[in-house]
Amino acid sequence: MEPSPPSPSPQQPWPAPVPYGAGPYAQPRQESSGLAVASLVAGIVCCLPPLGLVLGVLALVRIKKKGQTGKGLAVAGIVLSVISSLLLVVGLASGGFGQALDAFERGVDRAAAARSVFTVKKGECFDTRGRRTVGVTTRVEVVDCAEKHIGEVSGSFRLSGYDTYPGEETVRTVAWDRCHRTSAEYALDTWAIQGRLWPYVYWPDKKSWGTGRRQVTCALVAVGGGSEKVTGSVRSDATMLTADQVYFLRTVNAIDDALYEEPGEEAELAEEKAWAGSVAASIRGACVGLRAHHWPGDSTASVDGLVKELLASAKEWDRLAAAKDDDAFWERYDLPFDAMPQDASSRARTALGLTGLPTSRRTV
């Protein structure tokens, strides 16, 4: 026999009765209006205020007919919708809403323009928006070349022929050598650059190499690492020029290449003299090429005049190459540069439809 339950005592009263409706047989709870909730949400979302107003009115009608709950939510949705509608009307009238929308669209466009530096294509201009140009740069913003920017991509290529990472020195050497030639072909009309841009290279490091990245991006970047931005494209390759323009530029740019090879400050006299001799040889080689070409129209006379002055300047380079000692060399050092035919070069370039303003006395 089971023991009977103990009798209640004054110190242990019976439990209080369960509140009505809380047990398993309680009356069903009233249904909440989904339209009322939707009205409140639409009223809060600023771009949907008229919808919140309509849903709120429908919710009040249905709540009354079906005995639903949610009247407060519907009223709140209606009030918020009315306020949001008024703000929308004021914003459209004052232009504030349009400005905000434009700012939002600009933000979306800017986010879409932000790309890895290794995915920017040839001919595209880019900006770093305050980030460093030198050092490690991973993302840039592609912009219209008509806007201010710090760089322009001259080309790209994939490093191949290495099973494993060949080392930073090898990657740097290969990247710079090929990018130098790539940028030179991209901007044949060097006078158009006007000393504003310099060759720049983005190459993969060991870490990115391990992820499969082999891309090298060649660019022309503003002097000063972005402190002096530029506008306009400097592209002047074979796709942008006539055959005569391309021939002229490739011929005279060989002189610039020779000038660029000037030895450093610690070079011996023999190296300096050899360099001066190579410049003289490049000038005479360019003159042979210029004379061998048939130039269109009035440009013939201008090119002939340039050839004559170039040959005269070559003699000054010969004299520099023949200097007997350091004193004689540095005493004559400036004379060959002064003899370079800037005016004649400008006339020939202008006659061929190229940039006619020289960048410096050392550019032909």
XYZ file of C-alpha atoms in Angstrom:
364
model
C 0.000 0.000 0.000
C 1.231 3.362 -0.893
C 1.510 5.892 1.861
C -1.156 8.553 1.882
C -0.180 12.134 1.292
C 0.467 14.103 4.418
C -2.246 16.411 5.687
C -1.626 20.092 5.299
C -0.535 21.973 8.358
C -0.701 25.680 9.152
C 3.031 25.867 8.486
C 2.699 24.179 5.028
C -0.370 25.533 3.168
C -1.700 23.956 0.007
C -0.275 25.292 -3.266
C -2.168 28.186 -4.764
C -4.529 27.313 -7.628
C -3.128 27.542 -11.163
C -4.174 30.777 -12.888
C -7.034 30.399 -15.322
C -5.921 29.821 -18.906
C -2.392 28.692 -18.166
C -3.046 24.960 -18.165
C -3.408 22.495 -21.012
C -7.064 23.361 -21.384
C -6.639 27.130 -21.508
C -8.583 29.247 -23.956
C -6.774 29.913 -27.328
C -4.677 33.108 -27.510
C -5.730 35.897 -29.869
C -3.971 35.905 -33.264
C -1.541 38.784 -33.876
C -1.927 40.723 -37.131
C 0.874 40.061 -39.595
C -0.130 43.183 -41.517
C 0.470 45.291 -38.412
C 3.997 43.944 -38.067
C 4.647 44.513 -41.790
C 3.343 48.085 -41.470
C 5.765 48.834 -38.632
C 8.707 47.393 -40.535
C 7.821 49.316 -43.707
C 7.463 52.502 -41.676
C 10.936 52.061 -40.190
C 12.575 51.377 -43.565
C 12.886 54.888 -44.977
C 12.654 53.842 -48.625
C 9.205 52.188 -48.124
C 7.073 54.755 -46.195
C 3.967 54.754 -48.488
C 3.776 50.961 -48.258
C 3.819 51.113 -44.449
C 0.908 53.562 -44.475
C -1.218 51.299 -46.706
C -0.414 48.162 -44.698
C -1.240 49.943 -41.425
C -4.713 50.973 -42.601
C -5.467 47.451 -43.881
C -4.226 46.002 -40.587
C -6.625 48.170 -38.530
C -9.584 47.047 -40.652
C -8.691 43.356 -40.360
C -7.948 43.624 -36.619
C -11.453 45.000 -36.010
C -13.153 42.318 -38.111
C -11.209 39.282 -36.833
C -10.500 40.399 -33.302
C -6.749 40.221 -33.813
C -4.088 41.886 -31.695
C -1.519 44.360 -33.022
C -3.468 47.600 -33.105
C -0.569 49.438 -31.467
C 1.884 48.103 -34.017
C -0.364 49.174 -36.891
C -0.797 52.683 -35.457
C 2.967 52.987 -34.924
C 3.572 51.856 -38.503
C 1.117 54.447 -39.829
C 2.720 57.263 -37.807
C 6.259 56.332 -38.846
C 5.158 55.990 -42.463
C 3.594 59.477 -42.443
C 6.774 60.975 -40.946
C 9.014 59.113 -43.400
C 6.827 60.198 -46.322
C 7.092 63.842 -45.261
C 10.880 63.552 -44.922
C 11.074 61.948 -48.353
C 9.061 64.776 -49.935
C 11.261 67.409 -48.247
C 14.408 65.585 -49.315
C 13.312 65.391 -52.937
C 12.277 69.046 -52.949
C 15.570 70.266 -51.442
C 17.795 67.904 -53.394
C 19.182 66.373 -50.216
C 17.849 62.937 -51.031
C 19.342 63.112 -54.497
C 22.703 64.124 -53.071
C 22.612 61.248 -50.612
C 21.713 58.850 -53.412
C 24.540 60.219 -55.570
C 26.972 59.799 -52.691
C 25.778 56.225 -52.217
C 26.213 55.486 -55.917
C 29.687 57.016 -55.887
C 30.562 54.829 -52.926
C 29.332 51.751 -54.771
C 31.288 52.751 -57.883
C 34.425 53.335 -55.832
C 34.105 49.975 -54.134
C 33.666 48.323 -57.523
C 36.723 50.157 -58.865
C 38.981 48.949 -56.034
C 40.982 46.056 -57.402
C 44.158 44.147 -56.847
C 47.096 45.859 -58.483
C 47.754 42.596 -60.308
C 44.360 42.666 -62.060
C 44.542 46.202 -63.493
C 44.712 45.980 -67.275
C 46.991 47.624 -69.814
C 45.879 51.192 -70.546
C 43.957 51.617 -67.267
C 44.829 54.452 -64.901
C 44.739 54.053 -61.139
C 45.019 55.896 -57.851
C 45.870 54.773 -54.333
C 43.601 57.303 -52.515
C 46.211 58.130 -49.906
C 47.864 54.722 -49.690
C 51.565 54.440 -50.393
C 52.754 54.062 -53.964
C 56.079 52.536 -53.012
C 56.571 49.527 -50.797
C 53.853 46.920 -50.547
C 50.720 47.982 -52.431
C 47.999 45.405 -52.918
C 44.871 47.348 -53.912
C 44.350 50.400 -56.071
C 41.330 52.232 -57.435
C 40.858 52.215 -61.195
C 39.858 55.669 -62.451
C 39.246 57.406 -65.746
C 42.564 58.634 -67.120
C 41.011 62.100 -67.466
C 40.815 62.247 -63.648
C 43.797 62.885 -61.409
C 45.750 59.701 -60.828
C 49.184 58.500 -59.845
C 49.775 55.712 -62.323
C 48.961 54.018 -65.601
C 49.485 50.353 -66.417
C 51.742 49.838 -69.432
C 51.420 46.055 -69.524
C 51.724 42.830 -67.575
C 53.145 39.353 -67.966
C 53.362 36.048 -66.123
C 56.662 34.783 -64.759
C 57.330 31.319 -66.143
C 60.123 28.791 -66.254
C 60.497 28.408 -62.469
C 59.351 25.319 -60.604
C 59.935 26.999 -57.245
C 60.265 30.589 -56.057
C 63.549 31.789 -57.644
C 64.275 34.425 -55.004
C 63.506 38.119 -54.755
C 66.661 39.225 -56.576
C 65.864 37.091 -59.615
C 62.220 38.138 -59.667
C 63.176 41.803 -59.351
C 65.784 41.624 -62.126
C 63.518 39.814 -64.580
C 60.551 42.048 -63.770
C 62.465 45.320 -64.131
C 64.187 44.300 -67.362
C 61.008 43.246 -69.102
C 58.908 46.094 -67.697
C 61.485 48.637 -68.881
C 61.016 47.418 -72.437
C 57.242 47.151 -71.990
C 56.901 50.736 -70.748
C 59.246 52.025 -73.459
C 57.002 50.542 -76.146
C 53.851 51.757 -74.381
C 55.039 55.397 -74.222
C 57.127 55.830 -77.348
C 56.547 59.587 -77.357
C 58.695 60.250 -74.301
C 58.264 64.008 -74.583
C 54.562 63.579 -73.798
C 55.480 62.326 -70.346
C 57.284 65.615 -69.587
C 59.210 64.168 -66.680
C 56.035 63.417 -64.707
C 56.095 59.621 -64.667
C 58.670 56.946 -64.025
C 58.659 53.200 -64.685
C 57.367 51.155 -61.761
C 57.002 47.420 -61.219
C 54.700 45.325 -59.037
C 55.963 41.750 -58.654
C 54.861 38.774 -56.527
C 56.709 38.092 -53.276
C 57.446 34.653 -51.860
C 54.164 34.472 -49.956
C 51.962 35.297 -52.951
C 54.070 32.997 -55.107
C 53.045 30.164 -52.817
C 49.381 30.904 -53.586
C 49.994 30.548 -57.314
C 50.414 34.217 -58.230
C 52.990 34.743 -60.975
C 51.728 38.034 -62.429
C 53.984 41.084 -62.869
C 52.363 44.464 -63.507
C 54.315 47.206 -65.288
C 53.276 50.807 -64.728
C 54.253 54.434 -65.150
C 53.879 56.174 -61.799
C 53.875 59.844 -60.817
C 57.095 61.306 -59.472
C 57.092 61.628 -55.691
C 55.120 58.480 -54.959
C 51.725 60.043 -55.578
C 52.402 63.564 -54.255
C 52.155 64.919 -57.799
C 49.195 63.415 -59.586
C 48.666 63.653 -63.332
C 45.762 63.752 -65.751
C 45.446 62.188 -69.170
C 46.923 59.048 -70.659
C 50.523 58.904 -71.867
C 49.910 55.909 -74.088
C 51.635 56.321 -77.439
C 52.317 52.833 -78.770
C 51.996 51.376 -82.236
C 48.221 51.169 -81.880
C 47.958 54.930 -81.307
C 50.466 56.294 -83.840
C 51.116 56.270 -87.581
C 53.869 54.131 -89.074
C 56.016 57.232 -89.675
C 55.610 58.379 -86.078
C 56.530 54.951 -84.714
C 59.613 54.734 -86.946
C 60.816 58.204 -85.930
C 60.372 57.606 -82.215
C 61.992 54.192 -82.161
C 64.929 55.589 -84.087
C 65.639 58.636 -81.909
C 64.724 56.890 -78.648
C 67.848 54.781 -79.124
C 69.795 57.948 -78.242
C 67.854 58.273 -74.981
C 68.652 54.655 -74.193
C 72.366 55.351 -74.632
C 72.179 58.459 -72.443
C 70.370 56.446 -69.781
C 73.341 54.061 -69.499
C 75.594 56.754 -68.020
C 77.870 55.202 -65.347
C 77.448 56.061 -61.700
C 79.431 58.551 -59.669
C 82.036 55.969 -58.654
C 82.825 54.990 -62.253
C 86.372 55.081 -63.581
C 87.383 57.484 -66.335
C 87.565 54.628 -68.848
C 83.900 53.775 -68.186
C 82.845 57.403 -68.581
C 84.712 57.750 -71.857
C 83.280 54.479 -73.189
C 79.806 55.745 -72.381
C 80.396 59.026 -74.226
C 81.609 57.047 -77.221
C 78.474 54.877 -77.158
C 76.271 57.994 -77.157
C 78.110 59.318 -80.211
C 77.632 55.950 -81.934
C 73.900 55.902 -81.103
C 73.501 59.390 -82.563
C 75.170 58.396 -85.843
C 73.108 55.212 -85.986
C 69.910 57.221 -85.534
C 70.947 59.587 -88.312
C 71.455 56.662 -90.685
C 67.977 55.409 -89.844
C 66.375 58.833 -90.263
C 67.977 59.353 -93.665
C 66.894 55.910 -94.863
C 63.189 56.603 -94.323
C 60.850 58.398 -96.715
C 59.123 61.101 -94.683
C 55.666 62.422 -95.587
C 55.049 65.950 -96.868
C 56.668 68.916 -95.175
C 58.246 66.759 -92.461
C 61.156 65.837 -94.769
C 62.884 69.199 -94.399
C 62.451 69.193 -90.611
C 63.904 65.696 -90.263
C 66.839 66.581 -92.549
C 67.555 69.632 -90.375
C 67.516 67.446 -87.273
C 69.981 64.985 -88.833
C 72.487 67.748 -89.588
C 72.402 69.082 -86.046
C 72.581 65.606 -84.558
C 75.747 64.836 -86.512
C 77.266 68.077 -85.222
C 76.445 67.107 -81.641
C 78.017 63.683 -82.175
C 81.386 65.399 -82.656
C 81.106 66.922 -79.167
C 80.503 63.452 -77.754
C 83.585 62.232 -79.646
C 85.669 64.971 -77.997
C 84.348 64.017 -74.570
C 85.217 60.377 -75.261
C 88.753 61.416 -76.189
C 89.433 63.338 -72.947
C 92.970 62.653 -71.671
C 92.231 62.788 -67.951
C 89.516 63.404 -65.365
C 89.952 67.169 -65.406
C 89.628 67.354 -69.164
C 86.569 65.063 -69.107
C 84.618 66.996 -66.499
C 85.631 70.325 -68.023
C 83.942 69.290 -71.291
C 81.124 67.281 -69.697
C 78.298 69.794 -70.266
C 79.210 70.722 -73.839
C 77.736 67.619 -75.560
C 74.443 68.051 -73.700
C 74.301 71.711 -74.699
C 74.873 70.686 -78.303
C 71.869 68.377 -78.441
C 69.442 69.870 -81.004
C 66.365 70.606 -78.909
C 64.825 73.134 -81.281
C 65.440 70.986 -84.357
C 63.996 67.966 -82.542
C 60.926 70.000 -81.606
C 60.385 71.093 -85.213
C 60.681 67.541 -86.538
C 58.323 66.158 -83.924
C 55.760 68.877 -84.520
C 55.905 68.273 -88.275
C 55.129 64.598 -87.630
C 52.259 65.368 -85.265
C 54.134 64.411 -82.102
C 54.722 66.286 -78.857
C 56.850 69.321 -79.676
C 57.951 70.439 -76.209
C 61.185 68.994 -74.829
C 61.226 67.525 -71.334
C 64.828 68.372 -70.540
C 68.059 69.203 -72.228
C 69.051 65.526 -72.116
C 66.127 64.294 -74.212
C 66.259 64.187 -78.000
